[in-house]
Amino acid sequence: MANKNETTTLKLQIPAGKATPAPPIGPALGQVGVNIMDFCKKYNDMTKDKGDVVIPVEIIVKNKDKSFELVLKTPPAAVLIKKALNIKSASSNPNTKFVGTLNRSQIEEIATVKMPDLNAHTMDQAVKIIAGSARSMGVKVEL
């Protein structure tokens, strides 16, 4: 009979190509016994062509031999929205102070990138999800 705890899954958000053994990566991987340098090399090789964007990664660790698999996700919607508007941070008062405006074509670009990780079946649904994220950041949305 298979043991229920055969694997452990860790989720981290790391800038592309910039994984180092320093916190928060080192302590998180050290707790489950993963070779930290192997992880850093593998992650950096997989993400070296993605620019300077934060890439979420799922690390699936086999508890028996401490081997691991990496599953890269798409960058967070907030990161993509900030990149599209070329801003540093979202609004401190989202409904009163606006930091920029996104039109439908920009939102569709972001939705296309995010589509594999979104819970949406059509582009219209994906656009609504991204538009909601943008509004909560203090970005005006023109649909």
C-alpha positions as semicolon CSV with decimal commas, in nm:
position;residue;x (nm);y (nm);z (nm)
1;M;0,000;0,000;0,000
2;A;0,133;0,344;-0,093
3;N;0,229;0,583;0,181
4;K;0,013;0,895;0,191
5;N;0,314;1,122;0,239
6;E;0,525;1,011;-0,059
7;T;0,568;1,366;-0,186
8;T;0,586;1,719;-0,051
9;T;0,491;2,020;-0,259
10;L;0,647;2,362;-0,206
11;K;0,538;2,679;-0,382
12;L;0,780;2,969;-0,422
13;Q;0,786;3,290;-0,626
14;I;1,137;3,367;-0,748
15;P;1,268;3,620;-1,002
16;A;1,356;3,443;-1,328
17;G;1,718;3,325;-1,341
18;K;1,800;3,461;-0,995
19;A;1,757;3,168;-0,756
20;T;2,020;3,168;-0,480
21;P;2,062;2,958;-0,164
22;A;1,985;3,267;0,046
23;P;1,651;3,304;0,224
24;P;1,369;3,241;0,148
25;I;1,476;2,963;-0,092
26;G;1,747;2,796;0,117
27;P;1,548;2,749;0,439
28;A;1,234;2,634;0,253
29;L;1,423;2,366;0,059
30;G;1,646;2,273;0,352
31;Q;1,342;2,176;0,562
32;V;1,249;1,903;0,316
33;G;1,606;1,791;0,244
34;V;1,643;1,908;-0,118
35;N;1,991;1,984;-0,252
36;I;1,964;2,363;-0,270
37;M;2,239;2,417;-0,530
38;D;2,086;2,157;-0,764
39;F;1,752;2,337;-0,737
40;C;1,909;2,679;-0,802
41;K;2,097;2,555;-1,111
42;K;1,791;2,380;-1,253
43;Y;1,556;2,675;-1,189
44;N;1,801;2,931;-1,328
45;D;1,854;2,721;-1,644
46;M;1,479;2,685;-1,696
47;T;1,408;3,058;-1,651
48;K;1,718;3,231;-1,791
49;D;1,533;3,351;-2,104
50;K;1,227;3,491;-1,921
51;G;1,375;3,833;-1,837
52;D;1,344;3,989;-1,493
53;V;0,993;3,872;-1,408
54;V;0,880;3,678;-1,099
55;I;0,804;3,317;-1,191
56;P;0,607;3,103;-0,946
57;V;0,736;2,747;-0,921
58;E;0,591;2,432;-0,768
59;I;0,858;2,201;-0,630
60;I;0,739;1,842;-0,593
61;V;0,980;1,658;-0,362
62;K;0,984;1,280;-0,337
63;N;1,031;1,213;0,033
64;K;1,196;0,875;-0,023
65;D;1,506;0,987;-0,218
66;K;1,474;1,371;-0,194
67;S;1,464;1,406;-0,573
68;F;1,245;1,686;-0,706
69;E;1,048;1,808;-1,007
70;L;0,988;2,172;-1,099
71;V;0,661;2,296;-1,246
72;L;0,684;2,655;-1,367
73;K;0,371;2,868;-1,359
74;T;0,293;3,195;-1,534
75;P;0,391;3,524;-1,366
76;P;0,132;3,671;-1,127
77;A;-0,128;3,896;-1,291
78;A;-0,021;4,190;-1,073
79;V;0,337;4,162;-1,201
80;L;0,219;4,154;-1,563
81;I;-0,014;4,451;-1,507
82;K;0,264;4,657;-1,345
83;K;0,497;4,566;-1,632
84;A;0,236;4,668;-1,894
85;L;0,186;5,006;-1,724
86;N;0,555;5,048;-1,637
87;I;0,478;5,127;-1,270
88;K;0,655;5,022;-0,950
89;S;0,355;4,954;-0,726
90;A;-0,021;4,949;-0,715
91;S;-0,238;5,226;-0,571
92;S;-0,264;5,270;-0,195
93;N;-0,633;5,368;-0,239
94;P;-0,755;5,159;-0,535
95;N;-1,101;5,314;-0,578
96;T;-0,996;5,678;-0,546
97;K;-0,634;5,705;-0,657
98;F;-0,561;5,553;-0,997
99;V;-0,213;5,461;-1,120
100;G;-0,286;5,398;-1,487
101;T;-0,527;5,277;-1,751
102;L;-0,539;4,947;-1,939
103;N;-0,731;4,902;-2,263
104;R;-0,884;4,577;-2,383
105;S;-0,593;4,481;-2,610
106;Q;-0,344;4,513;-2,322
107;I;-0,571;4,306;-2,097
108;E;-0,605;4,040;-2,368
109;E;-0,224;4,022;-2,397
110;I;-0,195;3,963;-2,022
111;A;-0,484;3,712;-2,030
112;T;-0,313;3,520;-2,313
113;V;0,001;3,484;-2,103
114;K;-0,197;3,385;-1,791
115;M;-0,447;3,154;-1,967
116;P;-0,278;2,822;-1,868
117;D;-0,312;2,907;-1,498
118;L;-0,650;3,081;-1,504
119;N;-0,978;2,914;-1,422
120;A;-1,134;3,032;-1,749
121;H;-1,249;2,856;-2,065
122;T;-1,284;3,156;-2,296
123;M;-1,088;3,474;-2,360
124;D;-1,381;3,686;-2,235
125;Q;-1,374;3,508;-1,899
126;A;-0,997;3,552;-1,876
127;V;-1,028;3,923;-1,961
128;K;-1,281;3,967;-1,679
129;I;-1,047;3,799;-1,430
130;I;-0,750;4,018;-1,530
131;A;-0,968;4,331;-1,535
132;G;-1,080;4,256;-1,179
133;S;-0,720;4,219;-1,067
134;A;-0,633;4,547;-1,235
135;R;-0,923;4,732;-1,070
136;S;-0,818;4,604;-0,728
137;M;-0,471;4,751;-0,794
138;G;-0,612;5,096;-0,873
139;V;-0,592;5,067;-1,251
140;K;-0,871;5,204;-1,471
141;V;-0,998;4,945;-1,717
142;E;-1,139;5,032;-2,060
143;L;-1,321;4,731;-2,201
